[in-house]
């Protein structure tokens, strides 16, 4: 079994150092309490909503930044521990990305750049074009997508078909859009993703004013195993990564074998 | 607004005539009570579970069968009324299909053949390969998929991208598989489909022993507007087909424009 902590944090606006301390503490604490996989929110290394490119550039960091070294150091306390958390990436191409790092005791294992940017994020970030990574770990294969990516089943499918046992999803679900934001709504999409792809799904949301505190862990069957809610610091649950590898849902029914990709390829542009 | 009735029926095993009367009565009654769109369960024209090819062949019918003429006649009672219902199709190619007909006062408008066959259905039916139809009606564009198709987001996406305002889904959700069958589980997938594609979804389930009675209507936002439950004959709800055409979920976020099909095309085979 893999013990998961979806840590809900409220980053300190525009203060990289204070937020690095916050995330480092959260990761250390979660691992000391038994977490094998710790998931942190989207853009957790920075505060604010980053709707302004200049403000974002001021808090952008590269994968070599010390905050990831601190997460890696925390991972040494537990064999095979893994952390997935979002950050504002200063790309080597000069662009900014809404990214997530997969970190273990050996350092940064993978960086994923969000491919579907929410609302005004597109005014700040470039969209990634690489497929979601699926990282082999001692606690299962960890796939990563970010936030609004979750609304695109083609994309989460990519991670699941890539072999993910658990999908780690740093999110930031605003509470300002009833029916469109996070919390129960985001959790519905997360549950659907889990059920349709038969993968465990972990969403780590921000906490505090403006955010839904919707952090949650879903089983590979789509059952809500844990939800944090406002005022709680984490959602905890145990999942069985092996369960995600069995795509049989009835005697002869296998969600992977029953796909018909030769038919799906036709789908490209919507009808207006 | 479009008034929808998802009619829950228990077909009479192996008795085409009795079941035709049952479905004809249900359609007439629903339309007289104000339904613009009536959805009936999968394989509703026949009883049994059709796990045997010979038994299925005995109850297979062609789109010219009188049962569809009866549905069409019922539609004349209300301007623009539409019926979608499942049947065991005797294909002109000699094969059997798990099909659904879209019928209005003018007759059969479209026939769809299920592309994803559940469990032992594949021992009886050939799988269809044509995309889900999207039929222009006075009450919105009606897309059709059947039963297990709903578990393949690529496929429901095809119908939504094809312009469906409402997805009519004849289902038969067995109650024998907790966590995998219908009822709350099927409704979760239906709600996810509604939310991810921003289309209204109507599932009409069988009723009686062995079935979950999970008939439901979901708004284009994924909200459960109505659920029948066991012992009820229908789930009723009003939906606004126009709402499905607005794919904007936040200021700059549009679920259709934000898709990145050039990235999705890469996805074909799963990792073993």
Coordinates of C-alpha atoms in Angstrom, one line a residue, chain A residues 115-120 122-123 127-131 134 136 141 148 150-155 157-158 161-163 177 179-181 185 188-189 191-192 195-196 198 221-223 249-256 258-261 263-272, chain B residues 115-120 122-123 127-131 134 136 141 148 150-155 157-158 161-163 177 179-181 185 188-189 191-192 195-196 198 221-223 249-256 258-261 263-272:
Chain A
X115 CA -0.4 21.8 -21.2
X116 CA -3.8 23.4 -20.5
X117 CA -3.6 26.9 -19.0
X118 CA -6.5 28.1 -17.0
X119 CA -8.1 31.5 -17.8
X120 CA -5.5 34.3 -17.5
X122 CA -2.1 32.0 -20.5
X123 CA -1.1 35.7 -20.3
X127 CA 1.8 26.0 -22.4
X128 CA 3.9 22.8 -22.2
X129 CA 3.7 20.3 -25.0
X130 CA 5.4 17.2 -23.5
X131 CA 3.2 14.3 -22.4
X134 CA 5.1 8.7 -15.5
X136 CA 8.7 4.7 -11.6
X141 CA 4.2 4.6 -11.1
X148 CA -7.0 22.5 -15.6
X150 CA -7.8 17.5 -15.4
X151 CA -10.7 18.8 -17.5
X152 CA -9.2 17.2 -20.6
X153 CA -9.9 13.4 -20.5
X154 CA -7.6 12.9 -23.5
X155 CA -4.7 14.2 -21.5
X157 CA -5.8 9.2 -20.5
X158 CA -2.3 9.8 -21.9
X161 CA -2.1 4.8 -20.8
X162 CA 1.5 5.7 -20.0
X163 CA 1.2 3.3 -17.1
X177 CA -16.9 30.2 -9.5
X179 CA -20.3 25.2 -10.4
X180 CA -17.0 25.7 -12.2
X181 CA -14.4 25.9 -9.5
X185 CA -16.9 20.2 -8.6
X188 CA -16.3 15.2 -9.4
X189 CA -13.9 15.5 -12.3
X191 CA -13.4 11.0 -9.3
X192 CA -14.5 10.6 -13.0
X195 CA -13.0 5.8 -12.6
X196 CA -12.7 6.2 -16.3
X198 CA -8.9 3.2 -13.3
X221 CA -12.5 2.9 -8.7
X222 CA -13.4 6.5 -8.3
X223 CA -14.3 6.3 -4.6
X249 CA -14.2 -4.3 -14.9
X250 CA -16.2 -7.4 -15.6
X251 CA -15.5 -10.9 -16.9
X252 CA -14.6 -10.1 -20.5
X253 CA -14.5 -6.3 -20.1
X254 CA -11.1 -4.6 -19.9
X255 CA -11.0 -0.9 -20.1
X256 CA -7.8 -0.9 -22.1
X258 CA -11.9 -2.5 -25.1
X259 CA -10.7 0.9 -26.4
X260 CA -11.0 1.4 -30.1
X261 CA -8.3 3.9 -30.9
X263 CA -12.0 5.1 -34.3
X264 CA -10.9 7.9 -32.0
X265 CA -8.3 9.2 -34.3
X266 CA -11.0 10.8 -36.4
X267 CA -11.8 13.3 -33.7
X268 CA -10.2 16.6 -34.1
X269 CA -12.2 19.8 -34.5
X270 CA -15.5 20.6 -32.9
X271 CA -18.6 21.4 -34.9
X272 CA -19.4 25.1 -34.5
Chain B
X115 CA -19.1 0.5 -30.4
X116 CA -18.0 -0.8 -27.0
X117 CA -19.7 -4.1 -26.1
X118 CA -20.0 -5.0 -22.4
X119 CA -18.7 -8.3 -21.2
X120 CA -20.5 -11.2 -22.9
X122 CA -19.4 -9.5 -27.6
X123 CA -20.3 -13.1 -27.9
X127 CA -19.4 -3.9 -32.6
X128 CA -20.4 -0.8 -34.5
X129 CA -17.7 1.4 -36.1
X130 CA -19.7 4.5 -37.1
X131 CA -19.4 7.6 -34.9
X134 CA -26.0 13.8 -33.7
X136 CA -30.9 18.0 -35.3
X141 CA -29.1 18.3 -31.2
X148 CA -20.6 0.8 -21.9
X150 CA -20.1 5.8 -21.7
X151 CA -16.9 4.5 -20.1
X152 CA -14.8 5.7 -23.1
X153 CA -14.4 9.4 -22.8
X154 CA -12.9 9.5 -26.3
X155 CA -16.2 8.3 -27.7
X157 CA -16.2 13.4 -26.8
X158 CA -16.8 12.4 -30.4
X161 CA -17.5 17.6 -30.6
X162 CA -20.1 16.5 -33.2
X163 CA -22.4 19.1 -31.7
X177 CA -21.3 -5.7 -9.6
X179 CA -18.5 -0.5 -7.6
X180 CA -18.6 -1.5 -11.3
X181 CA -22.3 -1.5 -12.1
X185 CA -21.5 4.4 -10.2
X188 CA -20.8 9.2 -11.6
X189 CA -19.6 8.5 -15.1
X191 CA -22.1 13.2 -14.5
X192 CA -18.4 13.3 -15.4
X195 CA -19.2 18.0 -16.9
X196 CA -16.1 17.2 -19.1
X198 CA -20.5 20.3 -21.1
X221 CA -22.6 21.3 -15.8
X222 CA -22.7 17.7 -14.4
X223 CA -25.4 18.4 -11.8
X249 CA -16.0 27.8 -18.2
X250 CA -14.2 31.0 -17.1
X251 CA -13.2 34.3 -18.7
X252 CA -10.6 33.1 -21.2
X253 CA -11.2 29.4 -20.7
X254 CA -13.2 27.5 -23.4
X255 CA -13.3 23.8 -23.1
X256 CA -13.3 23.4 -26.9
X258 CA -8.4 24.9 -25.0
X259 CA -8.2 21.4 -26.3
X260 CA -4.9 20.5 -27.9
X261 CA -5.7 17.7 -30.4
X263 CA -0.9 16.5 -28.7
X264 CA -3.7 13.9 -28.2
X265 CA -3.1 12.1 -31.5
X266 CA 0.0 10.5 -30.1
X267 CA -2.1 8.3 -27.7
X268 CA -2.8 4.9 -29.0
X269 CA -1.6 1.8 -27.2
X270 CA -1.3 1.4 -23.4
X271 CA 1.9 0.5 -21.7
X272 CA 1.8 -3.0 -20.4

